[in-house]
Amino acid sequence: AQKVTQAQTEISVVEKEDVTLDCVYETRDTTYYLFWYKQPPSGELVFLIRRNSFDEQNEISGRYSWNFQKSTSSFNFTITASQVVDSAVYFCALSGPNTGFQKLVFGTGTRLLVSP
Amino acid sequence: DGGITQSPKYLFRKEGQNVTLSCEQNLNHDAMYWYRQDPGQGLRLIYYSQIVNDFQKGDIAEGYSVSREKKESFPLTVTSAQKNPTAFYLCASSNRARYYEQYFGPGTRLTVT
């Protein structure tokens, strides 16, 4: 079975602090995709990144960076120099052939509160 | 502008009534999806459709029904058989070539009393 665990329910930081959101996944598939989505207070989910299981290279996009480690089944997300606009719920998700690539399995989300 | 629209943003119904949530996309995407989100929980897949006139049950399809008569539309009906219908409902779509990138609508918050 596929499962995504986001153990951090809520994180509070002060603006300009760095923050890391943890994501641990379980799957028996050898080929799979991992995702991060952002859900601002408006409710709409915003796609942030997709990573396939064969690409363990870390990625950086502006203040965002992702650390994918197959050895620990983790796909952590770091925001550098956080801003108030980063306040949102962040979801990690997984898809694979076992349940169909179209079906995303989501974690329970981490609520990030960035105060000025 | 291309995107996904869901209407209305907030919906209130009495227990025992069926209610239909609208989802329209003008992204020319082949696949469409319905998710349910409850407080403190992740999204759970209700139904999805990869082509017109075809759809599959997700993980929590009981008490829901869908139709896909047009490529751009995928309405969800919450029936009276759904035990706990109060939730936030999100519609998504994806392109067949990049099916793993799902784009989400703004959601409909349904309250049943």
PDB file of C-alpha atoms in Angstrom, chain B residues 12-113:
ATOM      1  CA  PHE B  12     -25.692  24.863   2.214  1.00  0.00           C
ATOM      2  CA  ARG B  13     -28.205  22.026   2.114  1.00  0.00           C
ATOM      3  CA  LYS B  14     -30.607  20.243   4.382  1.00  0.00           C
ATOM      4  CA  GLU B  15     -29.964  16.654   5.291  1.00  0.00           C
ATOM      5  CA  GLY B  16     -31.645  14.222   2.911  1.00  0.00           C
ATOM      6  CA  GLN B  17     -31.287  16.419  -0.171  1.00  0.00           C
ATOM      7  CA  ASN B  18     -29.088  15.592  -3.125  1.00  0.00           C
ATOM      8  CA  VAL B  19     -26.767  18.371  -4.238  1.00  0.00           C
ATOM      9  CA  THR B  20     -24.676  18.779  -7.377  1.00  0.00           C
ATOM     10  CA  LEU B  21     -21.295  20.535  -7.377  1.00  0.00           C
ATOM     11  CA  SER B  22     -20.123  22.078 -10.591  1.00  0.00           C
ATOM     12  CA  CYS B  23     -16.646  21.773 -12.097  1.00  0.00           C
ATOM     13  CA  GLU B  24     -15.666  23.278 -15.461  1.00  0.00           C
ATOM     14  CA  GLN B  25     -12.230  23.502 -17.068  1.00  0.00           C
ATOM     15  CA  ASN B  26     -11.050  25.274 -20.204  1.00  0.00           C
ATOM     16  CA  LEU B  27      -7.542  23.810 -20.185  1.00  0.00           C
ATOM     17  CA  ASN B  28      -8.455  21.154 -22.756  1.00  0.00           C
ATOM     18  CA  HIS B  29      -7.417  18.528 -20.230  1.00  0.00           C
ATOM     19  CA  ASP B  30      -8.483  14.937 -20.761  1.00  0.00           C
ATOM     20  CA  ALA B  31      -8.652  13.816 -17.147  1.00  0.00           C
ATOM     21  CA  MET B  32     -10.700  15.261 -14.307  1.00  0.00           C
ATOM     22  CA  TYR B  33     -10.879  14.396 -10.633  1.00  0.00           C
ATOM     23  CA  TRP B  34     -12.933  15.011  -7.510  1.00  0.00           C
ATOM     24  CA  TYR B  35     -11.362  15.093  -4.060  1.00  0.00           C
ATOM     25  CA  ARG B  36     -12.781  15.523  -0.612  1.00  0.00           C
ATOM     26  CA  GLN B  37     -10.892  17.342   2.146  1.00  0.00           C
ATOM     27  CA  ASP B  38     -11.814  17.174   5.815  1.00  0.00           C
ATOM     28  CA  PRO B  39     -10.219  19.313   8.562  1.00  0.00           C
ATOM     29  CA  GLY B  40      -6.746  18.103   9.459  1.00  0.00           C
ATOM     30  CA  GLN B  41      -6.776  15.481   6.743  1.00  0.00           C
ATOM     31  CA  GLY B  42      -5.291  15.144   3.326  1.00  0.00           C
ATOM     32  CA  LEU B  43      -7.282  14.957   0.150  1.00  0.00           C
ATOM     33  CA  ARG B  44      -9.084  11.747  -0.665  1.00  0.00           C
ATOM     34  CA  LEU B  45     -10.080  10.783  -4.190  1.00  0.00           C
ATOM     35  CA  ILE B  46     -13.809  10.341  -4.821  1.00  0.00           C
ATOM     36  CA  TYR B  47     -14.032   9.774  -8.589  1.00  0.00           C
ATOM     37  CA  TYR B  48     -11.911  10.409 -11.626  1.00  0.00           C
ATOM     38  CA  SER B  49     -12.449  10.398 -15.357  1.00  0.00           C
ATOM     39  CA  GLN B  50      -9.803   9.972 -18.022  1.00  0.00           C
ATOM     40  CA  ILE B  51     -12.041  10.470 -21.057  1.00  0.00           C
ATOM     41  CA  VAL B  52     -15.575  11.557 -21.870  1.00  0.00           C
ATOM     42  CA  ASN B  53     -18.318   9.098 -20.926  1.00  0.00           C
ATOM     43  CA  ASP B  54     -15.960   7.105 -18.712  1.00  0.00           C
ATOM     44  CA  PHE B  55     -15.138   7.399 -15.014  1.00  0.00           C
ATOM     45  CA  GLN B  56     -13.735   5.293 -12.202  1.00  0.00           C
ATOM     46  CA  LYS B  57     -14.362   5.146  -8.479  1.00  0.00           C
ATOM     47  CA  GLY B  58     -11.718   6.480  -6.174  1.00  0.00           C
ATOM     48  CA  ASP B  59     -11.157   5.564  -2.552  1.00  0.00           C
ATOM     49  CA  ILE B  60     -14.368   7.022  -1.110  1.00  0.00           C
ATOM     50  CA  ALA B  61     -16.993   6.842  -3.893  1.00  0.00           C
ATOM     51  CA  GLU B  62     -19.893   5.626  -1.734  1.00  0.00           C
ATOM     52  CA  GLY B  63     -22.701   8.161  -1.595  1.00  0.00           C
ATOM     53  CA  TYR B  64     -21.428  10.116  -4.606  1.00  0.00           C
ATOM     54  CA  SER B  65     -22.135  10.017  -8.333  1.00  0.00           C
ATOM     55  CA  VAL B  66     -20.584  11.739 -11.348  1.00  0.00           C
ATOM     56  CA  SER B  67     -21.066  12.166 -15.069  1.00  0.00           C
ATOM     57  CA  ARG B  68     -18.706  13.145 -17.874  1.00  0.00           C
ATOM     58  CA  GLU B  69     -20.809  14.081 -20.896  1.00  0.00           C
ATOM     59  CA  LYS B  70     -18.471  16.846 -22.020  1.00  0.00           C
ATOM     60  CA  LYS B  71     -14.701  17.082 -21.880  1.00  0.00           C
ATOM     61  CA  GLU B  72     -14.789  20.363 -19.990  1.00  0.00           C
ATOM     62  CA  SER B  73     -17.360  19.413 -17.353  1.00  0.00           C
ATOM     63  CA  PHE B  74     -17.341  16.893 -14.503  1.00  0.00           C
ATOM     64  CA  PRO B  75     -20.208  17.508 -12.052  1.00  0.00           C
ATOM     65  CA  LEU B  76     -20.328  15.689  -8.720  1.00  0.00           C
ATOM     66  CA  THR B  77     -23.610  14.780  -7.028  1.00  0.00           C
ATOM     67  CA  VAL B  78     -23.572  14.263  -3.292  1.00  0.00           C
ATOM     68  CA  THR B  79     -26.508  12.003  -2.574  1.00  0.00           C
ATOM     69  CA  SER B  80     -28.488  11.539   0.614  1.00  0.00           C
ATOM     70  CA  ALA B  81     -26.703   8.213   1.023  1.00  0.00           C
ATOM     71  CA  GLN B  82     -23.460   9.998   1.885  1.00  0.00           C
ATOM     72  CA  LYS B  83     -23.237   9.757   5.681  1.00  0.00           C
ATOM     73  CA  ASN B  84     -21.034  12.785   6.331  1.00  0.00           C
ATOM     74  CA  PRO B  85     -21.317  15.112   3.348  1.00  0.00           C
ATOM     75  CA  THR B  86     -20.075  18.282   5.060  1.00  0.00           C
ATOM     76  CA  ALA B  87     -16.581  18.869   3.666  1.00  0.00           C
ATOM     77  CA  PHE B  88     -14.463  20.880   1.260  1.00  0.00           C
ATOM     78  CA  TYR B  89     -14.633  19.507  -2.287  1.00  0.00           C
ATOM     79  CA  LEU B  90     -11.866  20.093  -4.807  1.00  0.00           C
ATOM     80  CA  CYS B  91     -11.962  19.402  -8.509  1.00  0.00           C
ATOM     81  CA  ALA B  92      -8.786  18.898 -10.540  1.00  0.00           C
ATOM     82  CA  SER B  93      -7.773  18.176 -14.106  1.00  0.00           C
ATOM     83  CA  SER B  94      -4.679  16.978 -15.924  1.00  0.00           C
ATOM     84  CA  ASN B  95      -3.367  16.636 -19.434  1.00  0.00           C
ATOM     85  CA  ARG B  96      -2.991  13.113 -20.774  1.00  0.00           C
ATOM     86  CA  ALA B  97       0.648  13.743 -21.688  1.00  0.00           C
ATOM     87  CA  ARG B  98       1.401  15.091 -18.199  1.00  0.00           C
ATOM     88  CA  TYR B  99      -1.224  13.268 -16.208  1.00  0.00           C
ATOM     89  CA  TYR B 100       0.846  13.499 -13.052  1.00  0.00           C
ATOM     90  CA  GLU B 101       0.440  17.278 -12.881  1.00  0.00           C
ATOM     91  CA  GLN B 102      -3.014  17.944 -11.577  1.00  0.00           C
ATOM     92  CA  TYR B 103      -4.358  21.486 -11.539  1.00  0.00           C
ATOM     93  CA  PHE B 104      -6.943  22.294  -8.922  1.00  0.00           C
ATOM     94  CA  GLY B 105      -9.988  24.507  -8.802  1.00  0.00           C
ATOM     95  CA  PRO B 106     -10.817  26.856  -5.900  1.00  0.00           C
ATOM     96  CA  GLY B 107     -13.064  24.322  -4.194  1.00  0.00           C
ATOM     97  CA  THR B 108     -16.633  24.260  -2.881  1.00  0.00           C
ATOM     98  CA  ARG B 109     -17.336  24.142   0.829  1.00  0.00           C
ATOM     99  CA  LEU B 110     -20.503  22.109   1.394  1.00  0.00           C
ATOM    100  CA  THR B 111     -22.366  22.286   4.678  1.00  0.00           C
ATOM    101  CA  VAL B 112     -25.251  19.924   5.317  1.00  0.00           C
ATOM    102  CA  THR B 113     -27.422  20.435   8.400  1.00  0.00           C
TER     103      THR B 113
END
